[in-house]
Short mmCIF file of C-alpha atoms and ligand atoms in Angstrom, two decimals:
data_model
loop_
_atom_site.label_atom_id
_atom_site.label_comp_id
_atom_site.label_asym_id
_atom_site.label_seq_id
_atom_site.Cartn_x
_atom_site.Cartn_y
_atom_site.Cartn_z
CA MET A 1 78.34 104.27 44.45
CA SER A 2 76.37 106.79 43.18
CA HIS A 3 75.88 104.99 39.40
CA ILE A 4 73.33 102.22 41.21
CA ARG A 5 71.34 105.00 42.80
CA ASN A 6 70.60 106.67 39.64
CA ARG A 7 66.79 105.75 40.07
CA PHE A 8 66.24 107.05 43.31
CA SER A 9 65.66 110.99 44.08
CA LYS A 10 67.54 110.89 47.34
CA PRO A 11 70.95 109.71 48.87
CA LEU A 12 70.67 106.71 51.35
CA ASP A 13 69.98 108.00 54.83
CA GLU A 14 73.29 107.92 56.89
CA SER A 15 72.07 105.44 59.26
CA VAL A 16 71.52 103.34 56.46
CA VAL A 17 74.75 103.47 54.74
CA LYS A 18 75.83 102.76 58.26
CA TYR A 19 73.59 99.49 58.94
CA THR A 20 74.04 98.00 55.24
CA SER A 21 77.87 98.49 54.85
CA SER A 22 79.75 94.88 55.02
CA LEU A 23 83.23 97.10 54.11
CA PRO A 24 84.56 97.04 57.81
CA PHE A 25 84.53 93.53 57.55
CA ASP A 26 84.57 92.19 54.13
CA TRP A 27 87.62 94.49 53.37
CA ARG A 28 89.52 90.74 54.38
CA LEU A 29 88.50 89.55 50.67
CA TYR A 30 90.15 91.95 48.84
CA ARG A 31 92.86 89.54 47.61
CA GLN A 32 90.28 87.19 46.72
CA ASP A 33 88.17 89.95 44.96
CA ILE A 34 90.93 91.31 43.16
CA THR A 35 92.24 87.66 41.83
CA GLY A 36 88.77 86.80 40.70
CA SER A 37 88.26 90.38 39.09
CA ILE A 38 91.87 89.48 37.18
CA ALA A 39 90.68 85.92 35.99
CA HIS A 40 87.12 87.68 34.68
CA ALA A 41 88.85 90.63 32.86
CA LYS A 42 91.09 87.89 31.04
CA MET A 43 88.43 86.00 30.25
CA LEU A 44 86.42 88.78 28.77
CA ALA A 45 89.12 89.64 26.50
CA LYS A 46 89.73 86.13 25.59
CA GLN A 47 86.10 85.86 24.42
CA ASP A 48 86.43 89.50 22.78
CA ILE A 49 84.08 91.16 25.07
CA ILE A 50 86.55 93.46 25.67
CA SER A 51 90.06 94.19 24.13
CA GLY A 52 93.26 92.65 25.08
CA GLU A 53 94.40 96.05 25.79
CA GLU A 54 91.23 97.06 28.03
CA ALA A 55 92.05 94.06 29.98
CA ARG A 56 95.54 94.75 30.76
CA THR A 57 94.72 97.99 31.52
CA LEU A 58 92.14 96.55 33.98
CA GLU A 59 94.70 93.88 35.37
CA LYS A 60 97.56 96.61 35.76
CA GLY A 61 94.75 99.03 37.79
CA LEU A 62 93.76 96.17 40.12
CA ASP A 63 97.36 94.89 41.05
CA THR A 64 97.99 98.58 42.06
CA ILE A 65 94.72 98.49 44.48
CA ALA A 66 96.25 95.10 45.77
CA ARG A 67 99.36 97.05 46.29
CA GLU A 68 97.53 100.05 48.26
CA ILE A 69 95.98 97.83 50.39
CA GLU A 70 98.37 95.77 51.42
CA GLN A 71 100.58 98.95 51.91
CA GLY A 72 97.82 100.71 54.07
CA LYS A 73 97.68 103.36 51.46
CA PHE A 74 94.18 102.51 50.13
CA GLN A 75 91.45 105.30 51.20
CA PHE A 76 88.44 102.81 52.69
CA LYS A 77 85.65 105.01 52.16
CA PRO A 78 82.54 104.39 54.41
CA GLU A 79 80.05 105.35 51.98
CA LEU A 80 80.81 102.43 49.83
CA GLU A 81 78.63 99.39 50.56
CA ASP A 82 81.19 96.74 50.38
CA ILE A 83 85.03 95.47 49.54
CA HIS A 84 83.07 95.06 45.88
CA MET A 85 82.10 98.45 45.43
CA ALA A 86 85.36 99.87 47.32
CA ILE A 87 87.69 98.03 44.22
CA GLU A 88 85.51 99.25 41.71
CA ALA A 89 85.43 102.64 42.82
CA ARG A 90 89.12 103.06 43.26
CA LEU A 91 89.80 101.24 39.76
CA LEU A 92 87.35 104.03 38.08
CA GLU A 93 89.76 106.67 39.63
CA LEU A 94 92.93 104.72 38.64
CA VAL A 95 92.05 103.76 34.84
CA GLY A 96 89.03 105.88 34.06
CA GLU A 97 85.82 104.76 31.85
CA VAL A 98 87.10 101.61 31.07
CA ALA A 99 86.70 100.50 34.85
CA GLY A 100 83.21 100.30 34.04
CA LYS A 101 84.04 97.26 31.56
CA LEU A 102 84.66 95.14 34.67
CA HIS A 103 81.31 94.20 35.75
CA THR A 104 80.23 93.19 32.22
CA ALA A 105 78.65 89.28 32.63
CA ARG A 106 79.28 89.62 36.25
CA SER A 107 76.84 91.01 39.63
CA ARG A 108 78.27 91.28 43.01
CA ASN A 109 75.89 88.12 43.76
CA ASP A 110 78.22 85.66 41.80
CA GLN A 111 81.25 87.86 42.80
CA VAL A 112 80.78 87.57 46.62
CA ALA A 113 80.14 83.77 46.14
CA LEU A 114 83.49 83.40 44.49
CA ASP A 115 85.48 85.48 47.06
CA LEU A 116 83.92 83.44 49.85
CA ARG A 117 84.69 80.12 48.48
CA LEU A 118 88.31 81.10 47.48
CA PHE A 119 88.77 82.54 51.17
CA ILE A 120 87.53 79.21 52.76
CA LYS A 121 89.88 77.10 50.30
CA GLU A 122 92.69 78.73 51.52
CA ALA A 123 91.41 78.63 55.42
CA ILE A 124 90.92 74.88 54.72
CA SER A 125 94.40 74.36 53.34
CA GLU A 126 95.66 76.23 56.65
CA THR A 127 93.54 74.40 58.88
CA LEU A 128 94.48 70.78 57.34
CA THR A 129 98.47 72.17 57.96
CA ARG A 130 97.32 72.97 61.98
CA LEU A 131 95.48 69.83 62.36
CA ARG A 132 98.67 67.74 61.02
CA GLU A 133 100.80 69.74 63.23
CA LEU A 134 98.80 69.20 66.02
CA GLN A 135 98.90 65.49 65.29
CA GLN A 136 102.53 65.55 65.30
CA ALA A 137 102.73 67.15 68.98
CA LEU A 138 100.78 64.60 70.07
CA VAL A 139 102.85 61.53 68.42
CA SER A 140 105.75 63.05 69.81
CA LEU A 141 104.48 63.35 73.03
CA ALA A 142 103.23 59.73 72.82
CA GLU A 143 106.21 58.71 71.61
CA GLY A 144 108.45 60.35 74.31
CA ASN A 145 106.51 58.76 76.87
CA LYS A 146 105.76 55.30 75.40
CA ASP A 147 106.33 53.24 78.52
CA VAL A 148 104.13 55.58 81.01
CA VAL A 149 100.93 53.91 82.51
CA MET A 150 98.06 55.78 83.77
CA PRO A 151 94.39 55.00 85.16
CA GLY A 152 91.82 54.99 81.73
CA TYR A 153 88.75 56.71 83.33
CA SER A 154 84.99 56.14 82.47
CA HIS A 155 82.82 58.31 84.51
CA LEU A 156 85.96 60.26 85.50
CA GLN A 157 86.64 57.42 87.81
CA PRO A 158 89.69 55.23 87.42
CA ALA A 159 88.48 52.47 85.24
CA GLN A 160 91.41 50.27 83.59
CA PRO A 161 95.03 51.11 83.59
CA VAL A 162 96.02 52.25 79.85
CA LEU A 163 99.43 53.59 78.40
CA LEU A 164 99.58 57.37 78.10
CA ALA A 165 100.33 56.92 74.42
CA HIS A 166 97.12 55.33 73.88
CA HIS A 167 95.26 57.77 75.58
CA LEU A 168 96.76 60.46 73.41
CA LEU A 169 96.75 58.49 70.32
CA ALA A 170 92.82 58.51 71.09
CA TYR A 171 93.02 62.25 70.31
CA PHE A 172 94.90 61.90 67.30
CA GLU A 173 92.30 59.61 65.91
CA MET A 174 89.66 62.47 66.48
CA PHE A 175 92.03 64.84 64.85
CA HIS A 176 92.10 62.70 61.84
CA ARG A 177 88.78 62.45 61.43
CA ASP A 178 88.24 66.52 61.22
CA PHE A 179 90.79 66.43 58.76
CA GLU A 180 89.12 63.88 56.41
CA ARG A 181 86.13 66.31 57.29
CA PHE A 182 87.93 69.42 56.58
CA SER A 183 89.05 67.63 53.22
CA ASP A 184 85.80 66.60 52.27
CA THR A 185 84.42 70.06 52.96
CA LEU A 186 86.95 71.45 50.42
CA LYS A 187 85.57 69.17 47.60
CA ARG A 188 82.16 71.12 47.78
CA THR A 189 83.64 74.48 48.26
CA ASP A 190 85.76 73.79 45.06
CA VAL A 191 83.22 74.81 42.76
CA MET A 192 83.56 77.99 40.68
CA PRO A 193 80.49 80.07 40.63
CA LEU A 194 80.91 83.22 38.15
CA GLY A 195 78.71 83.38 35.10
CA SER A 196 75.91 82.87 37.84
CA GLY A 197 75.34 86.40 37.53
CA ALA A 198 72.61 88.11 39.50
CA LEU A 199 70.73 84.69 39.89
CA ALA A 200 70.04 83.60 36.31
CA GLY A 201 73.03 83.37 34.42
CA VAL A 202 74.45 86.12 32.05
CA ALA A 203 73.64 86.69 28.56
CA TYR A 204 77.38 87.04 27.25
CA ASN A 205 79.25 84.14 25.48
CA ILE A 206 81.58 83.96 28.76
CA ASP A 207 83.80 80.54 29.28
CA ARG A 208 83.34 79.37 32.52
CA GLU A 209 85.67 76.52 32.64
CA PHE A 210 88.37 79.06 31.63
CA LEU A 211 87.72 80.92 34.70
CA ALA A 212 87.70 77.73 36.94
CA HIS A 213 91.09 77.26 35.69
CA GLU A 214 92.52 80.20 35.97
CA LEU A 215 91.29 80.30 39.68
CA GLY A 216 92.47 76.87 40.68
CA PHE A 217 88.57 75.07 40.68
CA SER A 218 88.25 72.01 39.87
CA GLN A 219 84.25 72.37 39.36
CA ILE A 220 81.84 74.75 37.86
CA SER A 221 78.65 75.59 39.60
CA HIS A 222 75.68 73.82 37.93
CA ASN A 223 72.62 75.94 38.64
CA SER A 224 73.22 79.74 38.64
CA MET A 225 70.38 80.40 41.68
CA ASP A 226 72.07 77.58 43.81
CA ALA A 227 75.26 79.37 43.13
CA VAL A 228 74.65 82.94 44.07
CA SER A 229 72.65 82.04 46.97
CA ASP A 230 73.47 79.00 48.99
CA ARG A 231 75.79 79.15 51.52
CA ASP A 232 76.31 75.72 52.66
CA PHE A 233 79.65 75.65 52.12
CA VAL A 234 80.36 78.14 54.83
CA ILE A 235 78.28 76.28 57.38
CA GLU A 236 79.93 73.17 56.57
CA TYR A 237 83.33 74.91 57.53
CA GLN A 238 81.76 75.84 60.74
CA SER A 239 80.03 72.44 61.71
CA THR A 240 83.69 70.90 61.19
CA ALA A 241 85.40 73.73 62.91
CA SER A 242 82.65 72.94 65.65
CA ILE A 243 83.24 69.47 65.92
CA CYS A 244 87.19 69.95 65.89
CA MET A 245 86.92 72.58 68.91
CA MET A 246 84.83 70.40 70.55
CA HIS A 247 87.59 67.69 70.23
CA LEU A 248 89.81 70.36 71.25
CA SER A 249 87.77 71.34 74.07
CA ARG A 250 88.07 67.62 75.55
CA LEU A 251 91.80 67.81 75.24
CA ALA A 252 91.60 70.79 76.99
CA GLU A 253 89.59 69.96 79.99
CA GLU A 254 92.22 67.23 80.54
CA VAL A 255 94.98 69.44 80.32
CA ILE A 256 93.29 71.53 82.89
CA LEU A 257 92.56 68.58 85.00
CA TRP A 258 95.71 66.91 84.66
CA SER A 259 97.70 69.97 85.68
CA SER A 260 95.65 70.39 88.70
CA ALA A 261 97.61 69.66 92.26
CA GLU A 262 94.74 67.06 92.69
CA PHE A 263 96.07 65.08 89.58
CA ASP A 264 99.24 66.46 89.28
CA PHE A 265 99.81 64.23 86.12
CA ILE A 266 101.75 66.83 83.78
CA GLU A 267 103.32 70.22 84.22
CA LEU A 268 102.67 73.08 81.74
CA ASP A 269 105.78 74.56 80.07
CA ASP A 270 106.47 78.17 81.64
CA ALA A 271 105.88 79.31 78.25
CA TYR A 272 102.04 78.11 78.00
CA ALA A 273 100.81 78.89 81.26
CA THR A 274 100.20 81.83 83.20
CA GLY A 275 100.36 83.08 87.01
CA SER A 276 97.76 84.62 89.27
CA SER A 277 97.45 88.42 90.27
CA LEU A 278 97.18 87.62 93.49
CA MET A 279 98.15 83.85 94.61
CA PRO A 280 101.80 83.67 93.76
CA GLN A 281 102.00 79.92 94.07
CA LYS A 282 99.67 79.28 91.22
CA LYS A 283 100.35 78.03 87.60
CA ASN A 284 97.39 78.27 85.54
CA PRO A 285 96.11 76.13 82.29
CA ASP A 286 94.57 79.57 81.18
CA VAL A 287 95.40 78.74 77.38
CA ALA A 288 93.56 75.57 77.71
CA GLU A 289 90.41 76.97 79.29
CA LEU A 290 90.50 79.56 76.95
CA ALA A 291 89.91 76.97 74.21
CA ARG A 292 87.26 75.28 76.01
CA GLY A 293 85.80 78.62 76.20
CA LYS A 294 86.20 79.84 72.57
CA THR A 295 83.95 76.32 71.69
CA GLY A 296 80.88 78.10 72.79
CA ARG A 297 81.69 81.08 70.41
CA ILE A 298 82.35 78.72 67.56
CA TYR A 299 79.12 76.57 68.35
CA GLY A 300 77.43 80.20 68.17
CA ARG A 301 78.58 81.21 64.98
CA LEU A 302 77.39 77.83 63.47
CA ILE A 303 73.57 78.51 64.73
CA ALA A 304 73.84 82.21 63.60
CA LEU A 305 74.38 81.20 59.96
CA LEU A 306 72.28 77.84 60.14
CA THR A 307 69.37 80.23 61.26
CA THR A 308 69.98 83.15 58.89
CA MET A 309 69.95 80.56 55.98
CA LYS A 310 66.48 79.16 57.78
CA ALA A 311 63.72 79.39 55.27
CA LEU A 312 65.36 81.72 53.13
CA PRO A 313 63.71 81.99 49.84
CA LEU A 314 65.70 81.65 46.41
CA SER A 315 67.80 83.64 45.22
CA TYR A 316 70.17 86.07 46.69
CA ASN A 317 68.98 87.93 49.87
CA ARG A 318 70.99 90.69 51.99
CA ASP A 319 70.51 88.38 54.83
CA LEU A 320 73.17 86.46 53.21
CA GLN A 321 75.93 89.45 54.34
CA GLU A 322 75.62 88.28 57.46
CA ASP A 323 77.67 84.96 56.63
CA LYS A 324 80.91 86.74 56.99
CA GLU A 325 81.87 88.07 60.53
CA GLY A 326 81.04 84.65 61.82
CA LEU A 327 83.27 82.64 59.22
CA PHE A 328 86.20 85.12 60.00
CA ASP A 329 85.74 84.38 63.44
CA THR A 330 85.42 80.86 63.11
CA VAL A 331 88.87 80.70 60.98
CA ASP A 332 90.78 82.91 63.29
CA THR A 333 89.37 81.05 66.67
CA LEU A 334 90.21 77.61 65.21
CA LEU A 335 93.51 78.19 63.77
CA SER A 336 94.67 80.07 66.62
CA SER A 337 93.36 77.56 69.20
CA LEU A 338 95.17 74.73 67.02
CA GLU A 339 98.53 76.77 66.62
CA VAL A 340 98.72 77.47 70.34
CA PHE A 341 97.74 73.69 71.41
CA SER A 342 100.27 72.03 69.43
CA GLY A 343 102.80 74.22 71.15
CA MET A 344 101.73 73.36 74.65
CA VAL A 345 101.02 70.06 73.76
CA LYS A 346 104.96 69.40 72.16
CA SER A 347 106.12 71.18 75.75
CA LEU A 348 103.70 69.37 78.02
CA LYS A 349 105.92 67.60 80.92
CA ILE A 350 104.63 64.05 81.94
CA ASN A 351 104.84 63.32 85.80
CA LYS A 352 105.23 59.66 85.12
CA ALA A 353 105.54 58.46 88.91
CA ASN A 354 102.29 60.40 89.66
CA MET A 355 100.53 58.70 86.53
CA GLU A 356 101.56 55.23 87.69
CA ARG A 357 100.86 55.79 91.26
CA ALA A 358 97.31 56.82 89.82
CA ALA A 359 97.22 53.86 88.08
CA ASN A 360 97.92 51.81 90.98
CA ARG A 361 95.50 52.38 93.07
CA ASP A 362 91.23 52.02 93.81
CA TYR A 363 91.02 48.30 92.57
CA ILE A 364 91.71 49.44 89.05
CA LEU A 365 92.76 45.20 88.10
CA ALA A 366 89.05 44.46 88.95
CA THR A 367 88.11 43.84 85.25
CA ASP A 368 91.53 41.32 85.24
CA LEU A 369 90.36 39.70 88.26
CA ALA A 370 86.80 38.70 86.70
CA ASP A 371 88.78 38.08 83.30
CA TYR A 372 90.93 35.70 85.37
CA LEU A 373 87.99 33.73 86.49
CA VAL A 374 86.47 33.55 82.96
CA ALA A 375 89.56 31.98 82.01
CA LYS A 376 89.08 29.18 84.32
CA GLY A 377 85.61 28.57 83.55
CA GLU A 378 83.35 30.97 85.13
CA THR A 379 80.76 32.96 83.23
CA PHE A 380 81.40 36.49 82.65
CA ARG A 381 78.48 37.58 84.90
CA VAL A 382 78.88 35.22 87.84
CA ALA A 383 82.59 36.37 87.69
CA HIS A 384 81.88 39.89 87.79
CA GLY A 385 79.50 39.25 90.72
CA ILE A 386 82.32 37.55 92.81
CA THR A 387 85.20 39.87 91.66
CA ALA A 388 82.66 42.53 93.38
CA ARG A 389 82.04 40.91 96.83
CA LEU A 390 85.67 40.14 97.04
CA ILE A 391 86.58 44.35 96.10
CA SER A 392 83.96 45.13 98.89
CA TYR A 393 85.48 42.75 101.15
CA ALA A 394 88.93 44.07 100.40
CA ALA A 395 87.76 47.73 100.92
CA GLU A 396 86.24 47.21 104.03
CA LYS A 397 89.28 45.55 105.45
CA GLY A 398 91.70 48.33 103.86
CA LYS A 399 93.44 46.02 101.76
CA SER A 400 94.81 46.34 98.33
CA LEU A 401 94.46 42.98 96.12
CA SER A 402 97.75 41.96 96.50
CA GLN A 403 97.68 42.24 100.05
CA LEU A 404 94.43 39.68 100.23
CA SER A 405 95.84 35.88 100.98
CA LEU A 406 95.01 32.95 98.91
CA SER A 407 92.47 31.81 101.29
CA GLU A 408 90.61 35.15 101.79
CA TYR A 409 90.49 34.84 97.67
CA GLN A 410 89.08 31.57 97.91
CA ARG A 411 86.42 32.43 100.45
CA PHE A 412 85.06 34.08 97.23
CA SER A 413 85.54 31.60 94.69
CA PRO A 414 87.86 28.01 94.65
CA LEU A 415 88.83 28.77 91.33
CA PHE A 416 91.47 31.18 92.61
CA GLY A 417 94.96 29.63 92.73
CA ASP A 418 98.49 31.44 93.12
CA ASP A 419 98.41 32.48 89.85
CA VAL A 420 96.23 35.23 90.76
CA TYR A 421 99.22 37.30 92.20
CA ARG A 422 100.27 37.10 88.74
CA ILE A 423 97.72 39.73 87.96
CA THR A 424 99.27 43.01 87.53
CA ILE A 425 98.96 46.59 85.82
CA ALA A 426 101.57 45.33 83.10
CA SER A 427 99.67 42.26 82.66
CA SER A 428 96.66 44.21 82.55
CA ILE A 429 97.69 46.51 79.50
CA ALA A 430 99.52 43.62 78.05
CA SER A 431 96.36 41.38 77.75
CA ARG A 432 94.93 43.83 75.79
CA ASN A 433 96.66 43.16 72.53
CA ILE A 434 94.25 43.46 70.13
CA ILE A 435 93.83 45.86 67.29
CA GLY A 436 93.04 49.07 69.00
CA GLY A 437 94.12 47.89 72.29
CA THR A 438 96.04 49.09 74.91
CA ALA A 439 98.77 46.66 74.51
CA PRO A 440 102.42 48.08 73.91
CA GLU A 441 102.41 45.98 71.01
CA GLN A 442 99.52 47.53 69.67
CA VAL A 443 100.42 50.86 70.78
CA ALA A 444 103.70 50.56 68.77
CA ARG A 445 101.79 49.80 65.60
CA ALA A 446 99.29 52.56 66.35
CA LEU A 447 102.32 55.20 66.47
CA ILE A 448 103.85 53.69 63.51
CA ARG A 449 100.37 54.30 61.49
CA ALA A 450 99.90 57.85 63.36
CA LYS A 451 104.06 58.61 62.22
CA GLU A 452 102.99 57.60 58.15
CA ILE A 453 99.56 59.52 58.36
CA VAL A 454 101.43 62.56 59.86
CA GLY A 455 104.60 61.92 57.44
CA ASP A 456 102.39 62.87 54.64
CA LEU A 457 102.66 66.33 55.43
CA GLU A 458 106.23 66.91 55.50
CA VAL A 459 106.36 64.82 52.06
CA LYS A 460 103.78 67.48 51.01
CA LYS A 461 105.67 70.44 52.24
CA GLN A 462 108.82 69.72 50.40
N1 LIG B 1 77.88 92.93 50.29
C1 LIG B 1 77.03 91.96 49.67
C2 LIG B 1 77.27 90.60 50.97
O1 LIG B 1 78.20 90.87 51.41
C3 LIG B 1 77.47 91.75 48.63
C4 LIG B 1 76.71 91.35 47.56
C5 LIG B 1 75.44 92.39 47.29
N2 LIG B 1 74.74 92.07 46.49
C6 LIG B 1 73.69 92.75 46.50
N3 LIG B 1 72.76 92.39 45.64
N4 LIG B 1 73.37 93.99 47.40
O2 LIG B 1 76.33 89.75 50.55
#
């Protein structure tokens, strides 16, 4: 805007205008900016800094601008540095000189901090809703396949049999912690910075508590220099988003593996699978692959802002303008990934027989055999050694455990008796009857708990 260049002898070079402008991306903050300005105008009138009449004029003008932007009628002039300037300039056209009063007791530095906080508060609330939807999808898939057995893996080797529901609820827990992390981020974002001015606070008798109340903040900032120059709440959203995407990438990887011909544990719904342009037989898990891939981009955005902020002296520096594109991209990417995953998970078809078949091979009951010997008085370490030798013997003979005769068993330990044949996949799973274990009784409990948690959402939504 021309007035802020009064002390300069010539206009900005074209290339500088382009280089320094944030309007091409920060236009997205227009709603928050206008909401903040309306509250500010009201406050100025309440404090007799401007008249009530003036405040109403400003508010009307700002409402008009909001409508113009929403209807695509607003002209974004590239020579204006950012959304704050663009709105102020239009306000001047609409309501005349009184527009100049809006910026009393305010700086773009506290204004942009406010806009960002409002933006992230909304983003968090949307993120929480999407997380709950994904948790609901996991619960409904688990619930619909309560008795499906599968191999549990470690090192991606079949390790011990588990219920599929148990495996799915592991993700429920991860996303639950993400939910808590975002809720916690909200507390530190929910701080109203207006009144900080450029950096030192403002020299007017403004009412910050009133502003906080008008704008729905539960706290006000306590240090003006901090308030205009920190972006830790942005970093926190991005780091929480990174953790959440990391979780999503793990689920994505399992969807990719499980839908491969080698595993064939699940089938993707046609609405969530893509074809190959060359190989007609293929049904590809592109959604999961993209989520896995986009995780890198979310981490990148986090590292970028951490690096931008590193060693930045107090207080506001223009470097901070670099906070927005990464944040917007993080929010967009995370929300769309969560949304598409909920739908994909909900519609997954489970190949029960294949999962069970996979659980039935590869000496997956070896731990149970060792536990059996422990129950008969052996120490676990010795039992482990006996079982290991027994398994390598069986493998050499090409026999499964149930195909070994009792005398073969007894060659390895006299403690083996007829009851060794009672060890089955079902008995193995049922024996892990401990809080957090995979026994059906425990998984049923975990499902109840999970439903109580996601149930919260429906209560709140009504
Ligand atoms: N476009 C700036 C940003 O996004 C707004 C604040 C500008 N303040 C300033 N003193 N130039 O950070």
